[in-house]
Amino acid sequence: ATASQPATTRDANLSNDLLNRAIEDAGRWAFGTVYVEVWVMNEAHRLERPEKGFWMDERFHLPSENKTGCKLCQLVNPKAEGYVHPTPVAPGVGLAGVLWSQVGNQSQTRDLRQSDRFSRRERNAISITSNKEGSSTELDAEEESRLGQSGNLIWIEVDALCSDPDTASTHRMKMFADCGLGLAAAVPFVIRGQAGIVVYMARAGVNQYKLRSLQNEEYLQAATDIIGSAYSMRKVRKTAIVARYSEGERALRRIKAKFLAMIALGVDLKKMAMYGAPNNLQSPATDDDIDLMEYPEKIIDNCTTKARKIVTKIVVKSMGASFSPPPPAPWRQALLTLIGCLLTLAMISNLNVALNEEDSAFGLIMPPFGALMTLQYGLSSAPASQPRNIILGQLVSISIAICINYISALETWHRQTIATALAIATMQKLGIVHPPAGAAALAFASLPSKSWSNMGFMLIANTMAIISAIIINNYSNTRQYPTFWGFSKLY
């Protein structure tokens, strides 16, 4: 910005430069990061990328490589033909929306847990190269320990996310995957009421041992605080500038009012400049005089404004995220789902018949298995369909329902409400959300006669369903089940 530019233009450019420099510094010194974006939540509850809110490593795409049809140019260069503008997205839509939904459940304190140490041999193989001297410098014991530990950021594969039928992917998200930006992670920030995320992206073939190291991820998290501060400073800075300009205008009005009053009183301005103002000259009233009776009205206006914003946000979000519904599945996939559901439910139903013949009290609660079939064969890639969520979700939900049943003072509808609500909230907190488990909690709370043995038979039936889904789903070339196990990691 130059002195010839208007003050407002210079102020806006300075704010943009502060944000861009913070983003560039974050990406330049982090290992493996070649692209950085910042997305913030606006008043319409949409994620938007602010002006100059991105950075890309020049070594990843040199200016000499600019050519017609280059997807990287279409992502970062507004002047390129076919440029894809980063339009605002709803939470859960596109790469930024998916990452926002993912890190939204994490604590803002971002507690770093030091775990999953790599082998001593791998740590000893790492050294830091000095740019000035061109020599290799050994890490001290503390730095080596931190580099040998993995952080807690969740790096996702962009290509796998695009092919996931349960993900609301966008054209821009697919272009990132086509350009070789294979891994992405997000760090949230909330500074002065402004919430957002910083998206860090790395090449598909990056050294993940160094990328996921505690040292690298601590730097990314600290850099996010700087980026969030640079962005949140925009609004505060604008308010301060407006206040300074307004203060100057008020001062000019007061000076003008004084001069007019002195002229009206017949004061000789030339003599006053030489000998000072008369003692009986009083200053006129200023714009700073405030009527205290206006405060209740201001409070009512503030409450009305906040209520209007909340209602507007709810109405805007209820209109949808402008994302098209998923396409119908091919006949072959629908037939495979039919076969899988028939065979699995046949096994579980036979088990239920055998248990009822032995003792009717041991019978299974069948309705949740209908929902389980929908997940395992209709949404096989969804996290709620995976074995970890199935087993742990059922275990936690049924245990809560049985424990609530021990409180004899509660009526049936009390048990149903409390047990189901607690089960769903607990599953969400632990990251093991499983809809059929919520239904099972409601069923067990409705039937106090069901005991711990019934829970054991429910877990056996769910295990049978998992084995059946593994065999039938993996017969198809377009399905993968499960997508993860993860029993050892419970948040």
Coordinates of C-alpha atoms in Angstrom, one line a residue:
A1 CA 0.0 0.0 0.0
T2 CA 1.2 3.5 -0.9
A3 CA 0.6 6.9 0.6
S4 CA -1.4 7.9 -2.5
Q5 CA -4.1 5.3 -1.7
P6 CA -7.2 6.2 0.4
A7 CA -6.8 5.5 4.1
T8 CA -9.5 2.7 4.0
T9 CA -7.7 0.9 1.1
R10 CA -4.4 1.1 2.9
D11 CA -5.9 -0.2 6.1
A12 CA -7.6 -3.2 4.3
N13 CA -4.4 -4.0 2.5
L14 CA -2.4 -4.0 5.7
S15 CA -4.9 -6.4 7.4
N16 CA -4.7 -8.7 4.4
D17 CA -0.9 -8.6 4.4
L18 CA -0.7 -9.4 8.1
L19 CA -2.9 -12.5 7.6
N20 CA -1.1 -13.6 4.5
R21 CA 2.3 -13.3 6.1
A22 CA 1.1 -15.3 9.1
I23 CA -0.2 -18.1 6.8
E24 CA 3.0 -18.1 4.7
D25 CA 5.2 -18.3 7.8
A26 CA 3.2 -21.3 9.1
G27 CA 3.5 -23.2 5.9
R28 CA 7.1 -22.4 5.1
W29 CA 8.6 -23.8 8.3
A30 CA 6.3 -26.8 8.8
F31 CA 7.6 -30.1 7.5
G32 CA 5.8 -31.4 4.5
T33 CA 3.2 -28.7 4.2
V34 CA 2.8 -27.3 0.7
Y35 CA -0.6 -25.6 0.9
V36 CA -2.4 -23.7 3.7
E37 CA -5.9 -22.3 3.9
V38 CA -7.9 -20.5 6.6
W39 CA -11.6 -20.8 6.8
V40 CA -13.8 -18.8 9.2
M41 CA -17.4 -19.1 10.2
N42 CA -19.5 -16.2 9.1
E43 CA -22.8 -14.8 10.4
A44 CA -24.8 -17.0 8.0
H45 CA -23.1 -20.1 9.6
R46 CA -21.1 -20.8 6.5
L47 CA -17.4 -21.4 6.3
E48 CA -15.7 -18.8 4.0
R49 CA -12.1 -18.2 3.0
P50 CA -11.1 -14.6 3.6
E51 CA -9.2 -12.5 1.0
K52 CA -5.5 -13.6 0.8
G53 CA -6.4 -16.5 3.2
F54 CA -4.1 -19.1 1.6
W55 CA -0.5 -19.9 0.7
M56 CA 1.1 -22.5 -1.6
D57 CA 4.8 -23.5 -1.7
E58 CA 6.3 -22.1 -4.9
R59 CA 8.4 -25.3 -5.1
F60 CA 5.3 -27.3 -5.4
H61 CA 4.1 -25.3 -8.5
L62 CA 6.6 -23.0 -10.1
P63 CA 5.3 -19.9 -11.9
S64 CA 7.0 -21.2 -15.1
E65 CA 4.6 -24.2 -15.0
N66 CA 1.5 -22.0 -15.5
K67 CA -0.4 -23.3 -18.5
T68 CA -3.9 -23.6 -19.8
G69 CA -5.9 -26.3 -18.1
C70 CA -3.5 -26.6 -15.1
K71 CA -5.7 -27.5 -12.1
L72 CA -3.4 -25.9 -9.6
C73 CA -3.6 -22.6 -11.4
Q74 CA -7.4 -23.0 -11.4
L75 CA -7.3 -23.4 -7.6
V76 CA -4.9 -20.5 -6.7
N77 CA -4.8 -18.1 -9.6
P78 CA -7.9 -15.9 -10.0
K79 CA -6.7 -14.9 -13.5
A80 CA -6.4 -18.4 -14.7
E81 CA -8.9 -19.8 -17.2
G82 CA -11.4 -22.0 -15.4
Y83 CA -10.6 -20.6 -11.9
V84 CA -12.6 -22.3 -9.2
H85 CA -13.6 -19.7 -6.7
P86 CA -13.6 -20.9 -3.0
T87 CA -17.3 -20.3 -2.3
P88 CA -18.7 -20.5 1.2
V89 CA -19.6 -24.0 2.3
A90 CA -21.8 -25.4 5.0
P91 CA -20.3 -27.6 7.8
G92 CA -19.9 -31.1 6.5
V93 CA -19.7 -30.1 2.8
G94 CA -16.4 -30.0 0.9
L95 CA -12.9 -30.4 2.4
A96 CA -13.2 -27.4 4.7
G97 CA -16.7 -28.4 5.9
V98 CA -15.7 -32.0 6.6
L99 CA -12.6 -31.0 8.5
W100 CA -14.7 -28.4 10.5
S101 CA -17.1 -31.2 11.5
Q102 CA -14.2 -33.4 12.4
V103 CA -12.3 -31.0 14.7
G104 CA -15.5 -29.4 16.1
N105 CA -15.7 -32.2 18.7
Q106 CA -12.1 -31.6 19.9
S107 CA -11.4 -29.5 22.9
Q108 CA -10.2 -25.9 22.1
T109 CA -7.4 -26.4 24.5
R110 CA -5.9 -28.9 22.0
D111 CA -4.3 -31.1 24.7
L112 CA -1.2 -32.7 23.3
R113 CA -0.9 -36.3 24.3
Q114 CA 2.5 -37.9 23.8
S115 CA 2.1 -41.5 22.7
D116 CA 2.9 -44.0 20.0
R117 CA 6.7 -43.7 20.1
F118 CA 8.6 -44.8 17.1
S119 CA 11.6 -47.1 17.4
R120 CA 15.0 -45.8 18.5
R121 CA 16.5 -46.8 15.2
E122 CA 14.0 -44.6 13.3
R123 CA 14.7 -41.6 15.6
N124 CA 18.4 -41.9 15.2
A125 CA 18.1 -41.8 11.5
I126 CA 16.7 -38.2 11.6
S127 CA 19.0 -35.1 11.6
I128 CA 18.5 -31.5 11.0
T129 CA 20.4 -29.9 8.1
S130 CA 21.8 -26.4 8.8
N131 CA 21.0 -24.0 5.9
K132 CA 23.9 -21.7 6.8
E133 CA 26.8 -24.1 7.3
G134 CA 25.5 -26.9 5.1
S135 CA 26.4 -29.4 7.9
S136 CA 24.2 -31.9 9.8
T137 CA 23.5 -31.1 13.4
E138 CA 22.5 -33.8 15.9
L139 CA 19.3 -33.3 17.9
D140 CA 19.6 -32.9 21.7
A141 CA 17.9 -35.5 23.9
E142 CA 14.7 -33.4 24.4
E143 CA 14.3 -32.5 20.7
E144 CA 14.9 -36.0 19.6
S145 CA 12.3 -37.3 22.1
R146 CA 9.7 -34.8 20.8
L147 CA 10.4 -35.6 17.2
G148 CA 10.1 -39.3 17.9
Q149 CA 6.6 -38.9 19.3
S150 CA 3.4 -38.7 17.2
G151 CA 1.0 -35.8 17.7
N152 CA -2.8 -35.9 17.9
L153 CA -3.8 -34.2 14.7
I154 CA -5.9 -36.3 12.4
W155 CA -4.5 -36.4 8.9
I156 CA -7.0 -37.7 6.3
E157 CA -6.5 -38.9 2.8
V158 CA -8.2 -36.5 0.4
D159 CA -8.5 -39.0 -2.4
A160 CA -10.2 -41.5 -0.1
L161 CA -12.5 -38.8 1.2
C162 CA -13.6 -37.9 -2.3
S163 CA -14.4 -41.5 -3.1
D164 CA -16.4 -42.0 0.1
P165 CA -20.1 -42.0 -0.8
D166 CA -21.0 -40.7 2.6
T167 CA -18.9 -37.5 2.2
A168 CA -20.4 -34.4 0.6
S169 CA -17.4 -33.8 -1.7
T170 CA -17.1 -30.8 -4.1
H171 CA -15.4 -30.2 -7.4
R172 CA -12.7 -28.1 -5.7
M173 CA -12.1 -30.9 -3.2
K174 CA -11.6 -33.4 -6.1
M175 CA -9.2 -31.0 -7.8
F176 CA -7.0 -31.0 -4.7
A177 CA -6.7 -34.8 -4.9
D178 CA -5.9 -34.7 -8.6
C179 CA -3.1 -32.2 -8.0
G180 CA -1.3 -34.6 -5.6
L181 CA -2.3 -32.9 -2.3
G182 CA -3.0 -36.2 -0.7
L183 CA -3.1 -35.5 3.0
A184 CA -5.0 -32.8 4.9
A185 CA -5.5 -31.8 8.6
A186 CA -7.2 -29.0 10.3
V187 CA -6.5 -27.1 13.5
P188 CA -9.4 -25.1 15.0
F189 CA -9.1 -21.7 16.7
V190 CA -11.5 -19.4 18.6
I191 CA -10.1 -16.0 19.2
R192 CA -12.2 -13.0 20.4
G193 CA -15.4 -14.9 19.5
Q194 CA -14.2 -15.6 15.9
A195 CA -14.2 -19.3 15.1
G196 CA -12.4 -20.9 12.2
I197 CA -9.9 -23.6 11.1
V198 CA -6.6 -23.6 9.4
V199 CA -6.3 -26.4 6.8
Y200 CA -2.8 -27.8 6.2
M201 CA -2.2 -30.0 3.2
A202 CA 0.8 -32.2 2.3
R203 CA 1.9 -34.2 -0.7
A204 CA 0.6 -37.8 -1.0
G205 CA 4.1 -39.3 -0.7
V206 CA 5.3 -37.2 2.2
N207 CA 7.3 -38.8 5.0
Q208 CA 4.4 -39.3 7.5
Y209 CA 6.8 -40.1 10.3
K210 CA 8.1 -36.5 10.3
L211 CA 4.7 -35.0 9.2
R212 CA 2.9 -36.6 12.3
S213 CA 5.7 -35.9 14.7
L214 CA 4.8 -34.1 17.9
Q215 CA 7.3 -31.4 17.2
N216 CA 5.8 -30.6 13.7
E217 CA 2.2 -30.7 15.0
E218 CA 3.0 -28.5 18.0
Y219 CA 4.3 -25.9 15.5
L220 CA 1.2 -26.2 13.3
Q221 CA -1.0 -25.6 16.4
A222 CA 1.0 -22.6 17.6
A223 CA 1.0 -21.2 14.1
T224 CA -2.8 -21.5 14.0
D225 CA -3.0 -19.3 17.1
I226 CA -1.0 -16.6 15.2
I227 CA -3.2 -16.9 12.1
G228 CA -6.4 -16.8 14.1
S229 CA -5.1 -13.6 15.9
A230 CA -4.2 -12.0 12.6
Y231 CA -7.7 -12.6 11.3
S232 CA -9.6 -11.6 14.4
M233 CA -7.5 -8.4 14.5
R234 CA -9.2 -7.3 11.3
K235 CA -12.5 -6.6 12.9
V236 CA -11.0 -5.1 16.1
R237 CA -8.6 -3.0 14.0
K238 CA -11.4 -1.7 11.8
T239 CA -13.4 -0.7 14.9
A240 CA -10.4 1.1 16.4
I241 CA -9.8 3.0 13.1
V242 CA -13.4 4.0 12.9
A243 CA -13.3 5.2 16.5
R244 CA -10.1 7.2 15.8
Y245 CA -11.7 8.9 12.8
S246 CA -14.9 9.6 14.7
E247 CA -12.9 11.1 17.6
G248 CA -11.1 13.4 15.1
E249 CA -14.4 14.5 13.6
R250 CA -15.9 15.2 17.0
A251 CA -12.9 17.2 18.0
L252 CA -13.2 19.3 14.8
R253 CA -16.9 19.8 15.6
R254 CA -16.1 21.0 19.1
I255 CA -13.5 23.4 17.9
K256 CA -15.9 24.7 15.3
A257 CA -18.6 25.1 17.9
K258 CA -16.2 27.0 20.2
F259 CA -15.2 29.4 17.5
L260 CA -18.8 30.1 16.5
A261 CA -19.7 30.7 20.2
M262 CA -16.7 33.1 20.6
I263 CA -17.7 35.0 17.4
A264 CA -21.3 35.2 18.6
L265 CA -20.0 36.6 22.0
G266 CA -18.0 39.2 20.1
V267 CA -14.6 37.8 21.3
D268 CA -11.6 39.3 19.4
L269 CA -10.0 36.1 18.1
K270 CA -6.7 37.9 17.3
K271 CA -6.4 39.3 20.8
M272 CA -7.3 35.9 22.3
A273 CA -4.5 34.3 20.3
M274 CA -2.1 36.8 21.8
Y275 CA -3.4 36.9 25.4
G276 CA -5.5 33.8 25.9
A277 CA -9.2 33.1 26.2
P278 CA -11.3 35.1 28.7
N279 CA -12.1 33.3 32.0
N280 CA -15.9 33.6 31.5
L281 CA -15.8 31.8 28.2
Q282 CA -17.4 28.4 28.6
S283 CA -17.2 25.4 26.3
P284 CA -20.4 24.5 24.5
A285 CA -22.0 21.2 25.0
T286 CA -20.3 18.3 23.2
D287 CA -21.6 15.1 21.5
D288 CA -20.2 13.0 24.4
D289 CA -23.1 14.0 26.7
I290 CA -25.2 10.9 27.1
D291 CA -28.7 10.6 28.4
L292 CA -28.7 7.8 31.0
M293 CA -32.4 7.1 30.1
E294 CA -31.2 5.6 26.8
Y295 CA -29.4 2.6 28.4
P296 CA -32.6 0.4 28.9
E297 CA -33.5 1.1 25.2
K298 CA -30.0 0.0 24.1
I299 CA -30.2 -3.2 26.2
I300 CA -33.6 -4.0 24.5
D301 CA -32.1 -3.2 21.1
N302 CA -29.1 -5.5 21.7
C303 CA -31.3 -8.4 22.8
T304 CA -33.6 -7.9 19.8
T305 CA -30.6 -7.9 17.5
K306 CA -29.1 -11.0 18.9
A307 CA -32.5 -12.8 18.8
R308 CA -32.9 -11.7 15.1
K309 CA -29.4 -13.1 14.3
I310 CA -30.2 -16.5 16.0
V311 CA -33.5 -16.8 14.1
T312 CA -31.8 -15.8 10.8
K313 CA -29.1 -18.4 11.3
I314 CA -31.7 -21.1 12.0
V315 CA -33.7 -20.2 8.9
V316 CA -30.7 -20.0 6.6
K317 CA -29.4 -23.4 7.8
S318 CA -32.8 -25.0 7.5
M319 CA -32.9 -24.2 3.8
G320 CA -30.1 -26.7 3.2
A321 CA -26.5 -26.5 2.1
S322 CA -27.2 -26.4 -1.6
F323 CA -25.8 -29.8 -2.1
S324 CA -27.4 -32.3 -4.4
P325 CA -28.7 -35.7 -3.0
P326 CA -26.6 -38.8 -3.6
P327 CA -27.3 -40.7 -6.9
P328 CA -29.1 -44.1 -6.8
A329 CA -27.0 -47.2 -6.5
P330 CA -26.6 -49.6 -9.4
W331 CA -28.8 -52.7 -9.6
R332 CA -25.8 -55.0 -8.8
Q333 CA -25.0 -53.1 -5.6
A334 CA -28.7 -53.2 -4.5
L335 CA -28.8 -57.0 -5.2
L336 CA -25.7 -57.5 -3.1
T337 CA -27.3 -55.5 -0.3
L338 CA -30.4 -57.6 -0.5
I339 CA -28.4 -60.9 -0.3
G340 CA -26.3 -59.6 2.6
C341 CA -29.3 -58.5 4.6
L342 CA -31.2 -61.7 4.0
L343 CA -28.3 -64.0 5.0
T344 CA -27.3 -62.0 8.0
L345 CA -30.8 -61.5 9.4
A346 CA -31.5 -65.2 8.8
M347 CA -28.5 -66.1 11.0
I348 CA -29.5 -63.7 13.8
S349 CA -33.2 -64.7 13.6
N350 CA -32.2 -68.4 14.0
L351 CA -30.1 -67.4 17.0
N352 CA -33.0 -65.6 18.5
V353 CA -35.3 -68.6 18.0
A354 CA -32.8 -70.9 19.7
L355 CA -32.4 -68.5 22.6
N356 CA -36.2 -68.2 23.1
E357 CA -36.6 -72.0 23.0
E358 CA -33.9 -72.3 25.7
D359 CA -35.3 -69.5 27.8
S360 CA -37.6 -66.7 26.6
A361 CA -35.8 -64.2 28.9
F362 CA -32.7 -64.6 26.8
G363 CA -34.3 -63.5 23.5
L364 CA -32.7 -60.9 21.4
I365 CA -34.1 -57.4 20.8
M366 CA -34.5 -57.5 17.0
P367 CA -35.4 -54.0 15.8
P368 CA -31.9 -52.5 16.2
F369 CA -30.6 -55.2 13.8
G370 CA -32.7 -53.7 11.0
A371 CA -30.9 -50.4 11.4
L372 CA -27.6 -52.3 11.6
M373 CA -28.3 -53.9 8.2
T374 CA -29.0 -50.5 6.7
L375 CA -25.6 -49.2 7.9
Q376 CA -23.5 -52.3 7.1
Y377 CA -24.8 -52.8 3.5
G378 CA -26.3 -49.4 2.6
L379 CA -23.6 -47.2 4.2
S380 CA -20.7 -49.5 4.5
S381 CA -18.1 -46.7 4.5
A382 CA -19.7 -44.6 7.2
P383 CA -17.9 -44.4 10.6
A384 CA -21.1 -45.5 12.4
S385 CA -21.0 -48.8 10.4
Q386 CA -17.5 -49.9 11.5
P387 CA -16.9 -52.7 14.0
R388 CA -15.4 -50.3 16.5
N389 CA -18.6 -48.3 16.7
I390 CA -20.9 -51.3 16.6
I391 CA -19.3 -53.2 19.5
L392 CA -18.3 -50.3 21.7
G393 CA -21.5 -48.4 21.0
Q394 CA -23.7 -51.3 21.9
L395 CA -21.6 -52.0 25.0
V396 CA -21.7 -48.5 26.3
S397 CA -25.4 -47.9 25.5
I398 CA -26.8 -51.1 26.9
S399 CA -24.7 -50.8 30.0
I400 CA -26.1 -47.3 30.7
A401 CA -29.7 -48.5 30.1
I402 CA -29.2 -51.5 32.5
C403 CA -27.7 -49.2 35.2
I404 CA -30.6 -46.8 34.9
N405 CA -33.0 -49.7 35.3
Y406 CA -31.6 -50.2 38.8
I407 CA -33.1 -46.9 39.9
S408 CA -36.5 -48.2 40.9
A409 CA -37.9 -44.8 41.7
L410 CA -38.0 -43.9 38.0
E411 CA -41.0 -44.5 35.9
T412 CA -40.8 -46.2 32.5
W413 CA -40.8 -43.0 30.4
H414 CA -38.2 -41.5 32.7
R415 CA -35.9 -44.5 32.2
Q416 CA -36.4 -44.4 28.4
T417 CA -35.6 -40.7 28.2
I418 CA -32.6 -40.6 30.5
A419 CA -31.0 -43.8 29.3
T420 CA -31.3 -43.0 25.6
A421 CA -30.1 -39.4 26.0
L422 CA -27.1 -40.4 28.1
A423 CA -26.2 -43.3 25.7
I424 CA -26.2 -41.0 22.6
A425 CA -24.3 -38.2 24.3
T426 CA -21.7 -40.7 25.7
M427 CA -21.2 -42.3 22.3
Q428 CA -20.7 -38.9 20.7
K429 CA -18.1 -37.9 23.3
L430 CA -16.2 -41.2 22.9
G431 CA -16.3 -41.0 19.1
I432 CA -18.3 -44.3 18.8
V433 CA -21.7 -43.1 17.5
H434 CA -23.8 -46.0 16.4
P435 CA -27.6 -45.4 15.8
P436 CA -28.8 -49.0 16.5
A437 CA -27.1 -48.7 19.9
G438 CA -29.3 -45.8 20.7
A439 CA -32.3 -47.9 19.8
A440 CA -31.0 -50.7 21.9
A441 CA -30.6 -48.4 24.9
L442 CA -34.3 -47.3 24.5
A443 CA -35.4 -51.0 24.2
F444 CA -33.5 -52.1 27.3
A445 CA -34.8 -49.1 29.3
S446 CA -38.3 -50.2 28.3
L447 CA -37.8 -53.8 29.5
P448 CA -36.4 -53.9 33.0
S449 CA -36.4 -57.7 32.8
K450 CA -33.5 -57.6 30.4
S451 CA -30.1 -58.1 32.2
W452 CA -26.4 -58.3 31.6
S453 CA -26.8 -61.8 30.0
N454 CA -29.0 -60.2 27.4
M455 CA -26.3 -57.7 26.6
G456 CA -23.9 -60.6 26.1
F457 CA -26.2 -62.2 23.5
M458 CA -26.7 -58.9 21.8
L459 CA -22.9 -58.5 21.4
I460 CA -22.6 -62.0 20.0
A461 CA -25.3 -61.3 17.4
N462 CA -23.6 -58.0 16.4
T463 CA -20.3 -59.9 16.1
M464 CA -22.0 -62.4 13.8
A465 CA -23.3 -59.5 11.7
I466 CA -19.8 -58.0 11.4
I467 CA -18.3 -61.3 10.2
S468 CA -21.1 -61.6 7.6
A469 CA -20.6 -58.0 6.4
I470 CA -16.9 -58.5 6.0
I471 CA -17.4 -61.5 3.8
I472 CA -20.3 -60.2 1.7
N473 CA -19.2 -56.5 1.3
N474 CA -15.6 -57.4 0.3
Y475 CA -16.9 -59.7 -2.4
S476 CA -17.7 -56.5 -4.3
N477 CA -14.9 -54.5 -6.1
T478 CA -16.4 -51.2 -5.1
R479 CA -16.9 -51.8 -1.4
Q480 CA -14.4 -51.9 1.5
Y481 CA -15.4 -53.2 4.9
P482 CA -14.3 -52.3 7.4
T483 CA -12.5 -49.1 6.7
F484 CA -10.9 -49.1 10.2
W485 CA -10.8 -51.1 13.4
G486 CA -9.3 -48.8 16.0
F487 CA -10.4 -50.6 19.1
S488 CA -7.2 -49.6 20.9
K489 CA -7.9 -45.9 20.5
L490 CA -10.8 -44.5 22.6
Y491 CA -11.0 -40.7 23.2

